[in-house]
Short mmCIF file of C-alpha atoms and ligand atoms in Angstrom, two decimals:
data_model
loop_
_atom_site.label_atom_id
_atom_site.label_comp_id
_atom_site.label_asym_id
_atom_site.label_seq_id
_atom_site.Cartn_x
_atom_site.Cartn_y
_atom_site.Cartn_z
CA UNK A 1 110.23 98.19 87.63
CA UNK A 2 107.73 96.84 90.36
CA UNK A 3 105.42 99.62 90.65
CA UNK A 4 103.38 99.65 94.33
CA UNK A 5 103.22 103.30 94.87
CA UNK A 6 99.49 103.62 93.36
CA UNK A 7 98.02 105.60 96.38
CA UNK A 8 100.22 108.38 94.84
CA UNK A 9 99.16 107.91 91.97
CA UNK A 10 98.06 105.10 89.83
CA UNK A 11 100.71 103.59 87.09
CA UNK A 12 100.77 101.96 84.29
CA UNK A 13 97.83 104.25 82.76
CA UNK A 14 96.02 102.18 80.32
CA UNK A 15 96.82 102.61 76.62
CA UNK A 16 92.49 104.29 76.10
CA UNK A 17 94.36 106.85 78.33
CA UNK A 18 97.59 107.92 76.56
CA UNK A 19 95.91 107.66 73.29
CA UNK A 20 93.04 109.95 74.04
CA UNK A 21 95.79 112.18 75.57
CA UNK A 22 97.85 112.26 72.09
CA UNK A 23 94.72 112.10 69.86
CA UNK A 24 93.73 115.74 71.87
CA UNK A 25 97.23 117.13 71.61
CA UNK A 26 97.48 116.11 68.24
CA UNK A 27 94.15 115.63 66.62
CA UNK A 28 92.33 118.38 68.30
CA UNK A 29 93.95 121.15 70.04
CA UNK A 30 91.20 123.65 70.50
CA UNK A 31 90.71 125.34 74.14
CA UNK A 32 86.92 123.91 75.35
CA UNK A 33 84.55 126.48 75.56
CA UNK A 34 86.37 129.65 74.10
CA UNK A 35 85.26 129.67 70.42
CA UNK A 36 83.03 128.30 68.31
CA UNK A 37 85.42 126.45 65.75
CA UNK A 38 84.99 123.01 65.07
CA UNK A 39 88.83 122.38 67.67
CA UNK A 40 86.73 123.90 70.33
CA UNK A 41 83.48 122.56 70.07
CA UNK A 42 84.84 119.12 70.33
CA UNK A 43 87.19 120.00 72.84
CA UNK A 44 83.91 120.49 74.85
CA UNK A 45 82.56 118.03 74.03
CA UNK A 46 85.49 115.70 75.36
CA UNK A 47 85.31 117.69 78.52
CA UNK A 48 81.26 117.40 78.72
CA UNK A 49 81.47 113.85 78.20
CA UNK A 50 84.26 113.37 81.24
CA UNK A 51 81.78 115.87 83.50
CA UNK A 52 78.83 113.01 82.69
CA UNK A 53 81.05 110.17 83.23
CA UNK A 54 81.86 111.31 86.87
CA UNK A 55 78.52 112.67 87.53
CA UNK A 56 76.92 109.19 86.75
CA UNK A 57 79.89 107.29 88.68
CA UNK A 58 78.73 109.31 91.90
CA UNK A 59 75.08 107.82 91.39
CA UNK A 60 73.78 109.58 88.70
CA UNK A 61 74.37 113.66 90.82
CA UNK A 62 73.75 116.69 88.59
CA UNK A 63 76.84 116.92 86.38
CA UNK A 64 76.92 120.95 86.61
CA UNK A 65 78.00 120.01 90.61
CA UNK A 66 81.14 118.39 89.55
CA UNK A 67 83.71 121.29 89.57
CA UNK A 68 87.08 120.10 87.48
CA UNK A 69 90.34 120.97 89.45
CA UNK A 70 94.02 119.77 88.82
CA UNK A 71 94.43 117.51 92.06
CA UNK A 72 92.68 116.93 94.98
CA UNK A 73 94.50 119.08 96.93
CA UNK A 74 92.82 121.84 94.91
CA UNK A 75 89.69 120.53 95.16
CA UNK A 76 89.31 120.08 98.61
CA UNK A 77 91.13 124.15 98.88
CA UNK A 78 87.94 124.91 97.66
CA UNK A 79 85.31 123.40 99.36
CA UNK A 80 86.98 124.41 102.35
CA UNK A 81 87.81 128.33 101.67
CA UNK A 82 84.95 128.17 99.72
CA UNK A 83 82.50 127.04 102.43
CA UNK A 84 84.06 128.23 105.81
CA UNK A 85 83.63 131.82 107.48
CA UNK A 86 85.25 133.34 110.51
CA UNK A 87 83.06 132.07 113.56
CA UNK A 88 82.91 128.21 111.79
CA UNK A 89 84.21 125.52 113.56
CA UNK A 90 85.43 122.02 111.56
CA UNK A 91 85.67 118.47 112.89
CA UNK A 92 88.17 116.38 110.43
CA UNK A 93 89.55 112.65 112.16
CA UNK A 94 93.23 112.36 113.06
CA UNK A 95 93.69 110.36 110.33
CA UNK A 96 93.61 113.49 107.58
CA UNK A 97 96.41 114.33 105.28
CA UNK A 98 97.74 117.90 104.84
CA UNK A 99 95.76 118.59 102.10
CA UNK A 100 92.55 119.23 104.36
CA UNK A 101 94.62 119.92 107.80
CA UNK A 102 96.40 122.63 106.05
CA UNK A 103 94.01 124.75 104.81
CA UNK A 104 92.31 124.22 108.42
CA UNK A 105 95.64 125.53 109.85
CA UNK A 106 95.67 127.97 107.78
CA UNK A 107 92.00 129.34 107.87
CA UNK A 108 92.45 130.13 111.78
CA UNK A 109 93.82 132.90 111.46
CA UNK A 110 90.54 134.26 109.78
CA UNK A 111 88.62 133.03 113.05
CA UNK A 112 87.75 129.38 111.78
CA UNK A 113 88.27 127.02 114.41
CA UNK A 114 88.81 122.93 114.09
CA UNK A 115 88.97 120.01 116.45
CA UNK A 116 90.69 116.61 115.27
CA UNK A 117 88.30 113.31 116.36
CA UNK A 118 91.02 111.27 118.02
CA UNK A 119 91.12 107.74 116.03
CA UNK A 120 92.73 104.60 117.40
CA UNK A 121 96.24 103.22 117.01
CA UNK A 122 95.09 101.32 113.78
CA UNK A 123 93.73 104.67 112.29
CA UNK A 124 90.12 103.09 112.97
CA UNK A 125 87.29 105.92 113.85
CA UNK A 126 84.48 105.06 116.20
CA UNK A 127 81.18 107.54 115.19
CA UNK A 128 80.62 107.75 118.68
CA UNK A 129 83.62 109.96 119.47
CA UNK A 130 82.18 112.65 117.12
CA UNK A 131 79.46 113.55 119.30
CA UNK A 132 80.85 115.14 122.43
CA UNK A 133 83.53 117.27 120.14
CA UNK A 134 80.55 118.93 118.52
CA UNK A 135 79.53 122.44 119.10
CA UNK A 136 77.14 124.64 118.43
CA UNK A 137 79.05 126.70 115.70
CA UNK A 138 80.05 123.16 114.25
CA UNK A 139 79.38 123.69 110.71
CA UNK A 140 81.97 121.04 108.50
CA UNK A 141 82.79 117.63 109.61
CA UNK A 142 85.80 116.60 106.85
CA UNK A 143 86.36 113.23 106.54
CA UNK A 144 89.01 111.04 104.49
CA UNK A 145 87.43 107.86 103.24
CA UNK A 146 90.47 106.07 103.08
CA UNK A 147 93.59 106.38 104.96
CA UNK A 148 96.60 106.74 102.90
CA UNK A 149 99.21 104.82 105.48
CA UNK A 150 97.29 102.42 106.87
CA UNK A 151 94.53 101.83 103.62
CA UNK A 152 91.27 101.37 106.22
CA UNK A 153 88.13 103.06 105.34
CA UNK A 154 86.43 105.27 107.49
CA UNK A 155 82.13 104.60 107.90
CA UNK A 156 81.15 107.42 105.85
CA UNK A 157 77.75 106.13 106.06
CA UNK A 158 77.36 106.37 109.72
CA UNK A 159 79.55 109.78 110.26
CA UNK A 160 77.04 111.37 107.79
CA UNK A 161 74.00 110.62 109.47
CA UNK A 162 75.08 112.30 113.07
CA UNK A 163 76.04 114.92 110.52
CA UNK A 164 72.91 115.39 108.10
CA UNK A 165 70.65 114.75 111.96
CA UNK A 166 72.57 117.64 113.11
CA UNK A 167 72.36 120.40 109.98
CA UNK A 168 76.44 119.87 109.99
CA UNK A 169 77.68 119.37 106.11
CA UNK A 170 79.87 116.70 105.43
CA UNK A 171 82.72 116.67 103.22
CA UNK A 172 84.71 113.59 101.51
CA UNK A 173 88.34 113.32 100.59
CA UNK A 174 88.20 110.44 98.22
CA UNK A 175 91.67 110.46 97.17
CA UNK A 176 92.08 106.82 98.15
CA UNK A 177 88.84 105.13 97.29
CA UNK A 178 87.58 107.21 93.74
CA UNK A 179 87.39 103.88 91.53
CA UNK A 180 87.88 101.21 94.08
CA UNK A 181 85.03 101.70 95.48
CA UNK A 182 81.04 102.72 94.54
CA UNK A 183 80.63 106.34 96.24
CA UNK A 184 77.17 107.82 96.29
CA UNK A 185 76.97 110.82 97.89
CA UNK A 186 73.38 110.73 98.52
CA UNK A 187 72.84 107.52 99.88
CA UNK A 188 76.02 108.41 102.48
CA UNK A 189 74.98 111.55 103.28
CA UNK A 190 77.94 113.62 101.94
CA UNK A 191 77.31 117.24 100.73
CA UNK A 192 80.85 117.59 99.18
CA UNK A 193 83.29 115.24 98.03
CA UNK A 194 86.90 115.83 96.36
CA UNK A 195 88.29 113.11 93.91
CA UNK A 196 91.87 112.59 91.92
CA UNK A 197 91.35 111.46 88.53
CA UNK A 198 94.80 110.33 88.35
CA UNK A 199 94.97 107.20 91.24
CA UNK A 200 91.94 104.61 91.21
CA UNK A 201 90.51 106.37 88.11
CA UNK A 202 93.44 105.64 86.02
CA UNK A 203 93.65 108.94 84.26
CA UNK A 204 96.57 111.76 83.64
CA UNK A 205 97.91 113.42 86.29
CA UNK A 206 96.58 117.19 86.62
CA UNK A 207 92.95 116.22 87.02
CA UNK A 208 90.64 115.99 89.71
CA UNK A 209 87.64 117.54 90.73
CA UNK A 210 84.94 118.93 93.51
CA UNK A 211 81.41 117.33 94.00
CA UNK A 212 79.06 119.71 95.78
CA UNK A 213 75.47 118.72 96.60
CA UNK A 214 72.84 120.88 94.49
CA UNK A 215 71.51 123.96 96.66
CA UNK A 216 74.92 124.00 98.50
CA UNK A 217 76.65 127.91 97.79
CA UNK A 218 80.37 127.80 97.85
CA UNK A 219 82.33 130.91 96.90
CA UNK A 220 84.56 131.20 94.09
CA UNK A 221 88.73 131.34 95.13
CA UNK A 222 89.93 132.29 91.75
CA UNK A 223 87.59 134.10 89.01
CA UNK A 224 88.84 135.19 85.45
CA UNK A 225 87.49 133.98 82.04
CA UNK A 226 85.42 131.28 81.72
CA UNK A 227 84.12 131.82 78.07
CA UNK A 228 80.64 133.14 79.21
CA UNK A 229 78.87 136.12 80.00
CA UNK A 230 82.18 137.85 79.08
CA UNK A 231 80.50 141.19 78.75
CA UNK A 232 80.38 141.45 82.68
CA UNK A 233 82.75 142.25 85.34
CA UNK A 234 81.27 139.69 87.72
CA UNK A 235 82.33 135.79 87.49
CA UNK A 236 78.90 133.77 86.39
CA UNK A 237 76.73 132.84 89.27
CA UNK A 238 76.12 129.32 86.95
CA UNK A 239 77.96 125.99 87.43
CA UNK A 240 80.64 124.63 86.89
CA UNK A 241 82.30 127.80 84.64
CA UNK A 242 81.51 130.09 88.05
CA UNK A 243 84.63 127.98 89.66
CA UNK A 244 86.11 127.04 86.44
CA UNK A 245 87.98 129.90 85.28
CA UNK A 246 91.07 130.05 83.38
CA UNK A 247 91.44 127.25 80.66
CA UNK A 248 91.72 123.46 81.97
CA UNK A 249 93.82 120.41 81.10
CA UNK A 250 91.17 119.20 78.48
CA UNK A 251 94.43 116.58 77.52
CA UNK A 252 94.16 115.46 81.12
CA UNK A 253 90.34 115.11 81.20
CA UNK A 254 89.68 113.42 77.77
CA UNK A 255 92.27 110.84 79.14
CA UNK A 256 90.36 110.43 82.08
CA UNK A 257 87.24 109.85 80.48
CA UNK A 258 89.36 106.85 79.27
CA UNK A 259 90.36 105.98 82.64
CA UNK A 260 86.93 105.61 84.49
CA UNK A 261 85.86 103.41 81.00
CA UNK A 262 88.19 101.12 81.89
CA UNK A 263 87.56 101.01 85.69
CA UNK A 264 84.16 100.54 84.68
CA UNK A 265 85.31 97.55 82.78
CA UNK A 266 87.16 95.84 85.26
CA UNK A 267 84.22 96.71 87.65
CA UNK A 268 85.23 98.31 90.99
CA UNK A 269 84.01 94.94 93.08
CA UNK A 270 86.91 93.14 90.80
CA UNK A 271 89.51 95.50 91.44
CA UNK A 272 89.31 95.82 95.05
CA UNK A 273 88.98 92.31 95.48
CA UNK A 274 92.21 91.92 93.77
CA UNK A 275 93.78 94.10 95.81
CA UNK A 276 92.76 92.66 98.72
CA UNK A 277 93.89 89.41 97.54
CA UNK A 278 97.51 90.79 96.65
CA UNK A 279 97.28 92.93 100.23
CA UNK A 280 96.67 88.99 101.60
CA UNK A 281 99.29 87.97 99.73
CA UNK A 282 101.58 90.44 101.11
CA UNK A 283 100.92 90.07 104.63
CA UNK A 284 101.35 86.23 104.53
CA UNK A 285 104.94 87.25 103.23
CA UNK A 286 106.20 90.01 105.68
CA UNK A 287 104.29 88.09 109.06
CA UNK A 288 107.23 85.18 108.78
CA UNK A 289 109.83 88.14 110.06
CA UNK A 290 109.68 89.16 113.79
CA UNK A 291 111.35 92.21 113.00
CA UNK A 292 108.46 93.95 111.17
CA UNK A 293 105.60 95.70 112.60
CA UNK A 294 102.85 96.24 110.12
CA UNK A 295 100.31 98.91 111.19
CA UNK A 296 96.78 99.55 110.58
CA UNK A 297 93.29 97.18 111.54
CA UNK A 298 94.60 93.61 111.59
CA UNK A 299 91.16 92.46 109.70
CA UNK A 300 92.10 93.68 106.12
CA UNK A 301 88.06 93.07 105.05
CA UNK A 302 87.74 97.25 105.19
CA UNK A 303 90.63 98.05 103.88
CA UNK A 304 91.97 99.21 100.08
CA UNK A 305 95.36 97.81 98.93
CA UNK A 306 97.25 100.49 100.82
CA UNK A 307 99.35 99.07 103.89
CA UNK A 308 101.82 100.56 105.84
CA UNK A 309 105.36 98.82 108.01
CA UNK A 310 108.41 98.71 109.76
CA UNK A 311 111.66 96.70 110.06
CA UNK A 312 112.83 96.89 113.38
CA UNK A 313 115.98 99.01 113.77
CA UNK A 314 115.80 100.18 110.52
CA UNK A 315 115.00 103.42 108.92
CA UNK A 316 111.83 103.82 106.20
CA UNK A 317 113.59 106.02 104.25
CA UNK A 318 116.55 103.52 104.22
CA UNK A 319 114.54 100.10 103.04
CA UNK A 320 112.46 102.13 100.31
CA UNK A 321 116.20 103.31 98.77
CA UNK A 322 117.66 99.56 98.80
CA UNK A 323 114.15 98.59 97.48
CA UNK A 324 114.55 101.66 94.89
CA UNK A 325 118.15 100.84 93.79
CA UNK A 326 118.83 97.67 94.29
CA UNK A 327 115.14 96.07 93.35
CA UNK A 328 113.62 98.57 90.98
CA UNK A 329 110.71 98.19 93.35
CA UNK A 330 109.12 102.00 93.89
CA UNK A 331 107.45 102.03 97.42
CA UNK A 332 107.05 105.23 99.41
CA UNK A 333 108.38 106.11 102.96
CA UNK A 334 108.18 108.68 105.24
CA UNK A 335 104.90 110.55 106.15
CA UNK A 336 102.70 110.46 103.18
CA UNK A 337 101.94 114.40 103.46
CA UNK A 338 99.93 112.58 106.92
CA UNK A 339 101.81 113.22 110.21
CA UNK A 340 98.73 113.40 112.05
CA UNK A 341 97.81 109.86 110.88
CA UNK A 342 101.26 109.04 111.74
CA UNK A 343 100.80 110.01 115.59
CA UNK A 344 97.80 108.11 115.34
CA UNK A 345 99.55 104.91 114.61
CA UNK A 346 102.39 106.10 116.71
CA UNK A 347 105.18 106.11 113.63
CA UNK A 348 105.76 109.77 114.21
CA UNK A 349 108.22 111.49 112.72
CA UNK A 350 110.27 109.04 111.08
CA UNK A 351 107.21 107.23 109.34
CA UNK A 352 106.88 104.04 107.17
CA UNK A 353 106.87 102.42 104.17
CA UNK A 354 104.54 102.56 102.40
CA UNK A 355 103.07 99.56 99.70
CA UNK A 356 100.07 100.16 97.36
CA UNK A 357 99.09 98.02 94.52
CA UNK A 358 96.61 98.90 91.66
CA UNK A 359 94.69 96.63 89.18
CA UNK A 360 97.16 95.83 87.54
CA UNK A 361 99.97 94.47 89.98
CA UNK A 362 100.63 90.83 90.17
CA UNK A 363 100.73 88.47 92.86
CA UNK A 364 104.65 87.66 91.25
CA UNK A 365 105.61 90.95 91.47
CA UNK A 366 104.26 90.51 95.76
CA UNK A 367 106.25 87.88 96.02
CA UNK A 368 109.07 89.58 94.45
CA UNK A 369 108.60 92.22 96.99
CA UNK A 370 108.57 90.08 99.96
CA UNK A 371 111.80 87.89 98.47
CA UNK A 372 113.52 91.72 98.38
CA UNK A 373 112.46 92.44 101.95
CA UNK A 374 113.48 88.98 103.19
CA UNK A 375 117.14 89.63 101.51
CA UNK A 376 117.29 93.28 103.74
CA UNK A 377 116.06 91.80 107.22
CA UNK A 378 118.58 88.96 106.63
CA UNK A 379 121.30 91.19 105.75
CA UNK A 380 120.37 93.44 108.15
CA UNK A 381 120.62 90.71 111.37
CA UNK A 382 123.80 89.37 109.95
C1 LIG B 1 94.00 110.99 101.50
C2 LIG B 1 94.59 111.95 100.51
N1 LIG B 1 94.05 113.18 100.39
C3 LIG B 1 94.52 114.06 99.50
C4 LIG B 1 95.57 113.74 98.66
C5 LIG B 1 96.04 114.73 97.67
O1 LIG B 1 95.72 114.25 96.38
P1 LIG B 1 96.29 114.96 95.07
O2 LIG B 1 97.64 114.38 94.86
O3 LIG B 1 95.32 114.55 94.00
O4 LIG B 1 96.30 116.41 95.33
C6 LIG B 1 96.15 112.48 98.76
C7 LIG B 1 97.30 112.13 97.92
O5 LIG B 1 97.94 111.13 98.04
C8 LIG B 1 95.65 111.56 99.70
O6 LIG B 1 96.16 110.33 99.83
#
């Protein structure tokens, strides 16, 4: 199989991974934090030592702010229904995915109120068109680092300053850009961020986790056991275990541990440059056919390995099966859980398909890819 569906989530894991995932299942075993035993004191330590690892990847940030979560999606649940109150109003770009327009959806019918910043026809966002959308409830802007159709990154940087300049907080979904490329939340201005550990960081799927600046309250959405201060009826006021409750995929996270060593390894300038490259590669390959319209900023320089097209006359959903079944090639089509970024590029409702390589893709298996496409426009125009 040609595997270029990494913005979903990353694959092949690498072998540190599985391996600390069966030494925990098989070696270990104990539930971190809920006894004493020698299972469960290392257990916590695994999960300590994962907790450090992402706290000093995110420029060295307090490692009691880094809430563990299963995806995402969860993550970013959280910040939001943790954060928002009736009377709030949100900014997020027109280039989110349904994991933070969602819960936006959703929270107006509690009185929280959200505006989408319009971005252009290649998913690009100009700061400027934040300011006149902001009000004087305006308390969230939400932002998506990288766009999961069209792979361009958003200027954190600058959207954080009108932010921090204007008391609004500013949360990051770094689904696409955790490991590819150096986030630190300080230095961009971000109060929250939420992170997969299972795409660019290389680890299991079932982990990801919330950054939230120190001094920043967020209410708990679920509360339970946490394996302190179990004499009382109320969930901890301390972090992490006060939005940690219930027991966590410790398999998951001591593989993940694994997975940022190795990213480290490679070095995140490394990897993204050889995405890039195979992203080049690609694009030399599908501009020989007329027929296909590739979508997002035409200069690649700001962009992860994440691009988005069309054949002419033909459906997504179509070319991704033929590349499926008759090329072992696994692309995705469709939407990408994004149809607001879809009306953005105008691709709405049918969608695209979707190509995103990893670090460990080869420039044979793009050229593969492109020889496969080549065979479907031909036999399509015959
Ligand atoms: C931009 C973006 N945000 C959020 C998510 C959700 O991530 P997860 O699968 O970790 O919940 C994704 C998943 O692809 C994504 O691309």
């Amino acid at each position: 199989m040609i595997y270029l569906d990494n913005a979903a989530t990353s694959f092949p894991k690498p072998r540190g991974v599985i391996d600390a995932v069966i030494r925990y299942l098989s070696e270990i075993g104990g539930n971190p934090g809920r006894a004493a035993h020698a299972s469960a004191r290392e257990a916590s330590k695994l999960v300590d030592r994962t907790r450090r690892l992402l706290a000093s990847l995110l420029g060295n940030v307090d490692p009691s702010r880094i809430i563990f979560a299963p995806s995402t999606t969860v993550a970013l649940n959280l910040a939001i229904k943790g954060l928002l109150r009736s009377g709030d109003h949100v900014l997020a770009t027109s280039m989110e995915h349904n994991s933070v327009l969602r819960p936006l959806n959703g929270l107006a019918r509690l009185g929280v109120t959200h505006s989408l910043i319009p971005c252009s026809s290649s998913g690009e966002l100009d700061p400027a068109d934040i300011l006149p959308l902001i009000q004087p409830q305006t308390r969230l802007i939400a932002l998506i680092h990288a766009s999961n159709v069209t792979g361009n990154l958003i200027p954190v940087d600058e959207v954080g300053k009108i932010a921090r300049e204007r008391g609004i907080l500013l949360l990051v979904d770094a689904a696409q850009t955790m490991g590819k490329i150096a986030i630190d939340p300080e230095k961009l201005f971000v109060d929250l961020l939420a992170g997969p550990g299972h795409k660019g960081l290389l680890g299991p799927m079932g982990t990801g986790f919330l950054y939230v600046k120190s001094g920043l309250e967020l209410e708990p959405l679920w509360e339970g056991g946490t394996g302190t201060q179990s004499e009382s009826l109320r969930q901890p006021e301390t972090w992490p275990e006060r939005f940690e409750s219930g027991t966590c995929n410790a398999p998951g996270l001591a593989g993940l541990a694994e997975g940022i060593a190795e990213v480290l390894q490679l070095g995140f300038e490394a990897i993204a440059n050889h995405e890039r490259r195979l992203v080049e590669v690609l694009l030399e390959g599908l501009s020989q056919f007329p027929q296909i319209i590739i979508y997002g900023p035409k200069d690649r320089r700001s962009c992860t390995g994440t691009l988005s097209f069309n054949i002419q006359e033909l459906d997504c959903a179509e070319v991704a099966h033929i590349l499926d079944t008759a090329y072992t090639i696994a692309v995705r089509s469709g939407l990408h859980c994004a149809p607001a970024a879809h009306r953005t590029i105008g691709t709405f409702p049918h969608g695209a398909v979707r190509v995103s390589v990893g670090p460990y893709n080869t420039e044979e298996e793009i050229h593969s890819f492109v020889k496969a496409i080549a065979e479907i426009v031909e036999f399509h125009s015959s």
